[in-house]
Structures are given as structure tokens and as C-alpha cells.
Amino acid sequence: TMPRDEAMSYVMSTAVAVVVASVVLLLIGLGVSILVGTNVAKPIQQATAHALVLSDGDLRMNVPPAFLQRKDEIGRLAAAFDRMTGNFRSLVGSITALSEQVAASSEELTATSENVQVTSSEIGHTVNDIASGATDQAHNTETGVRQANQMGDIIDDNVRQLANINDASDQMRRRITEGLSVMEGLRQ
């Protein structure tokens, strides 16, 4: 049998070896955990930051190419954000183009309504002039004068309605201009 001191020495050296091995393994495990955690947490933090920028309406920021090249869940998440950003940009571009078309149509409508208003006003004045100069005509002419006055009233009513349309067109143009300014602000 082994002397007691020698056995105690062997137990102590084994205990020290186990403690040293445990500390080394713990440090290796900690290092691996930090490395894995950093490789997962940093891209998620950057994806979250990108999502916050998008939620504020800023479509200028692109997903970093390094994340798009990854073959894991982070890469798929980055690709989804990249597609979403592209779709948002396309949508804003389409809305802007449609707004510009509406603004152009509104301007054309305003010009047309102004021309119709002027023409209708001239016709109304002419009809009133004819009606006032026809008082010395015979009984059959009086019937024509009454009908001409009715037509003049209808034309005057049309002129008032066209003026209302013109006012509405002006309001629409101002709103479209304001909307384009807002869209331009969002695009930037």
C-alpha cells in the first residue's frame, strides 16, 4: 500500500489538474459564447436600427452588402429588408408620378373651365343685349325674347357653376402641390 502523504499528494495534484482544466474549459466556453453572441447580436441590432429608419419614412439607407451575402437567418432577414425597402421606394415613386399626373390634369381642367366661363359670360351678355333690344318687335318676337331671357338665366347659372368649379380646381391644385411637397420630403 501507498503511504498516506504520497496518496494525499496524488489527490492534491489531481484536484489542481481538474481545477485548471475546468478553468481552461470555462474560459474557452466563455470565449465561444462571446464570439457567437457577437456574431448574432450585432447583425440583429443593425437590422433593428434599419427597421427604425424605415419606420420613420427614410428610404435612403441601404442594407449593408455584408449582411446580404450571409447564408443564414441574418442573411435572409437582410434580404427581406432590402426587398421591403425597394418596394417602398417603388411605391413612393408611383405615388409621386400619379400625383404629378393629377396636378397636370387639374391645371388643364382649370384652363378649360376658365375658357368655358369666359365664353359663357360673353354668350350671356349677347343674349341679354338681344333681349333688351327686341322690346319694339311684334307679339311673336316677345315670345322669342322671353325664351332668350330664360336661356340667359340658364347660362348665368352655368357661369356661376363654372366659377365654383374653377374655385374647386384651384383648391385641388393647392392640395396637390402640398401633397407633392410632402412626397418630396419623404423621398429625401
Short mmCIF file of C-alpha atoms in Angstrom, two decimals:
data_model
loop_
_atom_site.label_atom_id
_atom_site.label_comp_id
_atom_site.label_asym_id
_atom_site.label_seq_id
_atom_site.Cartn_x
_atom_site.Cartn_y
_atom_site.Cartn_z
CA THR A 1 0.00 0.00 0.00
CA MET A 2 0.89 3.58 -0.59
CA PRO A 3 1.95 5.86 2.24
CA ARG A 4 -0.58 8.39 3.32
CA ASP A 5 1.44 11.50 2.32
CA GLU A 6 2.03 10.14 -1.12
CA ALA A 7 -1.72 9.44 -1.58
CA MET A 8 -2.60 12.96 -0.39
CA SER A 9 -0.07 14.42 -2.80
CA TYR A 10 -1.59 12.45 -5.65
CA VAL A 11 -5.15 13.61 -4.70
CA MET A 12 -3.99 17.24 -4.47
CA SER A 13 -2.25 17.16 -7.86
CA THR A 14 -5.33 15.57 -9.40
CA ALA A 15 -7.58 18.22 -7.81
CA VAL A 16 -5.33 21.02 -9.12
CA ALA A 17 -5.36 19.45 -12.60
CA VAL A 18 -9.18 19.23 -12.51
CA VAL A 19 -9.49 22.87 -11.35
CA VAL A 20 -7.05 24.08 -14.04
CA ALA A 21 -8.85 22.05 -16.72
CA SER A 22 -12.21 23.40 -15.53
CA VAL A 23 -10.97 26.99 -15.64
CA VAL A 24 -9.49 26.49 -19.14
CA LEU A 25 -12.73 24.89 -20.39
CA LEU A 26 -14.77 27.67 -18.76
CA LEU A 27 -12.63 30.33 -20.46
CA ILE A 28 -12.91 28.54 -23.82
CA GLY A 29 -16.72 28.25 -23.38
CA LEU A 30 -16.96 31.92 -22.42
CA GLY A 31 -14.90 32.95 -25.46
CA VAL A 32 -17.05 30.84 -27.80
CA SER A 33 -20.22 32.27 -26.24
CA ILE A 34 -18.99 35.84 -26.69
CA LEU A 35 -17.97 35.15 -30.28
CA VAL A 36 -21.30 33.52 -31.18
CA GLY A 37 -23.28 36.16 -29.29
CA THR A 38 -21.47 38.98 -31.07
CA ASN A 39 -21.97 37.37 -34.50
CA VAL A 40 -25.70 37.03 -33.83
CA ALA A 41 -26.47 40.11 -31.74
CA LYS A 42 -24.63 42.73 -33.83
CA PRO A 43 -26.49 41.96 -37.09
CA ILE A 44 -29.81 41.85 -35.25
CA GLN A 45 -29.06 45.23 -33.68
CA GLN A 46 -28.19 46.65 -37.09
CA ALA A 47 -31.35 45.14 -38.64
CA THR A 48 -33.38 46.73 -35.86
CA ALA A 49 -31.72 50.11 -36.50
CA HIS A 50 -32.50 49.75 -40.22
CA ALA A 51 -36.15 48.93 -39.43
CA LEU A 52 -36.40 52.02 -37.21
CA VAL A 53 -35.02 54.20 -40.01
CA LEU A 54 -37.58 52.71 -42.44
CA SER A 55 -40.39 53.23 -39.94
CA ASP A 56 -39.52 56.94 -39.90
CA GLY A 57 -40.05 57.04 -43.69
CA ASP A 58 -36.37 57.40 -44.63
CA LEU A 59 -35.83 55.13 -47.64
CA ARG A 60 -32.29 56.31 -48.45
CA MET A 61 -30.50 53.79 -46.20
CA ASN A 62 -29.44 50.51 -47.85
CA VAL A 63 -28.88 47.16 -46.17
CA PRO A 64 -25.11 46.57 -45.81
CA PRO A 65 -23.86 44.16 -48.52
CA ALA A 66 -22.05 42.06 -45.93
CA PHE A 67 -25.39 41.05 -44.41
CA LEU A 68 -26.95 40.33 -47.82
CA GLN A 69 -24.13 37.87 -48.56
CA ARG A 70 -24.69 35.82 -45.40
CA LYS A 71 -26.27 32.39 -45.89
CA ASP A 72 -28.01 32.18 -42.51
CA GLU A 73 -31.16 33.66 -40.95
CA ILE A 74 -29.48 37.06 -40.69
CA GLY A 75 -28.85 37.00 -44.44
CA ARG A 76 -32.49 36.10 -45.12
CA LEU A 77 -33.63 38.88 -42.78
CA ALA A 78 -31.32 41.35 -44.56
CA ALA A 79 -32.67 40.25 -47.96
CA ALA A 80 -36.23 40.74 -46.72
CA PHE A 81 -35.39 44.27 -45.52
CA ASP A 82 -33.68 45.01 -48.83
CA ARG A 83 -36.77 43.84 -50.79
CA MET A 84 -39.08 45.79 -48.49
CA THR A 85 -37.03 48.96 -48.95
CA GLY A 86 -37.10 48.52 -52.73
CA ASN A 87 -40.87 48.00 -52.68
CA PHE A 88 -41.35 51.12 -50.55
CA ARG A 89 -39.17 53.15 -52.93
CA SER A 90 -41.18 51.88 -55.90
CA LEU A 91 -44.46 52.69 -54.16
CA VAL A 92 -43.36 56.23 -53.30
CA GLY A 93 -42.18 56.73 -56.89
CA SER A 94 -45.54 55.55 -58.25
CA ILE A 95 -47.46 57.81 -55.88
CA THR A 96 -45.29 60.76 -56.88
CA ALA A 97 -45.83 60.08 -60.60
CA LEU A 98 -49.59 59.78 -60.11
CA SER A 99 -49.66 62.99 -58.08
CA GLU A 100 -47.86 64.82 -60.86
CA GLN A 101 -50.36 63.46 -63.40
CA VAL A 102 -53.27 64.61 -61.23
CA ALA A 103 -51.67 68.05 -60.89
CA ALA A 104 -51.26 68.33 -64.68
CA SER A 105 -54.85 67.22 -65.27
CA SER A 106 -56.05 69.70 -62.69
CA GLU A 107 -54.24 72.54 -64.46
CA GLU A 108 -55.77 71.51 -67.79
CA LEU A 109 -59.22 71.35 -66.21
CA THR A 110 -58.74 74.79 -64.70
CA ALA A 111 -57.73 76.27 -68.05
CA THR A 112 -60.69 74.64 -69.78
CA SER A 113 -63.15 75.81 -67.15
CA GLU A 114 -61.79 79.37 -67.41
CA ASN A 115 -62.29 79.31 -71.20
CA VAL A 116 -65.82 77.96 -70.81
CA GLN A 117 -66.56 80.61 -68.19
CA VAL A 118 -65.41 83.45 -70.47
CA THR A 119 -67.32 82.08 -73.46
CA SER A 120 -70.47 81.51 -71.42
CA SER A 121 -70.23 85.01 -70.00
CA GLU A 122 -69.93 86.51 -73.48
CA ILE A 123 -72.89 84.45 -74.69
CA GLY A 124 -74.90 85.56 -71.67
CA HIS A 125 -74.15 89.24 -72.35
CA THR A 126 -75.01 88.82 -76.02
CA VAL A 127 -78.33 87.13 -75.23
CA ASN A 128 -79.18 89.88 -72.73
CA ASP A 129 -78.33 92.56 -75.33
CA ILE A 130 -80.56 90.85 -77.90
CA ALA A 131 -83.36 90.55 -75.36
CA SER A 132 -83.20 94.23 -74.32
CA GLY A 133 -83.14 95.49 -77.95
CA ALA A 134 -86.13 93.42 -79.02
CA THR A 135 -88.81 95.31 -77.00
CA ASP A 136 -90.16 97.11 -80.08
CA GLN A 137 -90.86 93.91 -82.04
CA ALA A 138 -94.27 92.30 -82.52
CA HIS A 139 -96.02 89.80 -80.26
CA ASN A 140 -94.21 86.79 -81.79
CA THR A 141 -90.90 88.49 -81.08
CA GLU A 142 -91.90 88.95 -77.41
CA THR A 143 -92.18 85.18 -77.09
CA GLY A 144 -88.65 84.83 -78.51
CA VAL A 145 -87.39 87.48 -76.08
CA ARG A 146 -88.82 85.58 -73.09
CA GLN A 147 -87.13 82.39 -74.24
CA ALA A 148 -83.87 84.26 -74.80
CA ASN A 149 -84.06 85.63 -71.23
CA GLN A 150 -84.62 82.13 -69.89
CA MET A 151 -81.60 80.92 -71.84
CA GLY A 152 -79.60 83.84 -70.44
CA ASP A 153 -80.58 82.85 -66.91
CA ILE A 154 -79.53 79.27 -67.61
CA ILE A 155 -76.22 80.49 -69.00
CA ASP A 156 -75.68 82.80 -66.00
CA ASP A 157 -76.35 79.81 -63.74
CA ASN A 158 -73.79 77.83 -65.77
CA VAL A 159 -71.30 80.68 -65.38
CA ARG A 160 -71.77 80.61 -61.59
CA GLN A 161 -71.35 76.83 -61.56
CA LEU A 162 -68.19 77.12 -63.67
CA ALA A 163 -66.85 79.73 -61.24
CA ASN A 164 -67.47 77.22 -58.42
CA ILE A 165 -65.69 74.52 -60.44
CA ASN A 166 -62.79 76.93 -61.03
CA ASP A 167 -62.54 77.62 -57.28
CA ALA A 168 -62.63 73.88 -56.54
CA SER A 169 -59.90 73.30 -59.15
CA ASP A 170 -57.73 75.97 -57.51
CA GLN A 171 -58.17 74.29 -54.14
CA MET A 172 -57.33 70.90 -55.66
CA ARG A 173 -54.19 72.32 -57.28
CA ARG A 174 -53.05 73.79 -53.94
CA ARG A 175 -53.64 70.47 -52.18
CA ILE A 176 -51.80 68.57 -54.88
CA THR A 177 -48.88 70.99 -54.61
CA GLU A 178 -48.84 70.50 -50.84
CA GLY A 179 -49.02 66.71 -51.32
CA LEU A 180 -46.12 66.81 -53.80
CA SER A 181 -44.10 68.82 -51.29
CA VAL A 182 -44.81 66.20 -48.61
CA MET A 183 -43.91 63.38 -51.01
CA GLU A 184 -40.70 65.16 -51.99
CA GLY A 185 -39.87 65.48 -48.30
CA LEU A 186 -40.48 61.76 -47.83
CA ARG A 187 -38.37 60.89 -50.86
CA GLN A 188 -35.43 62.78 -49.40
#
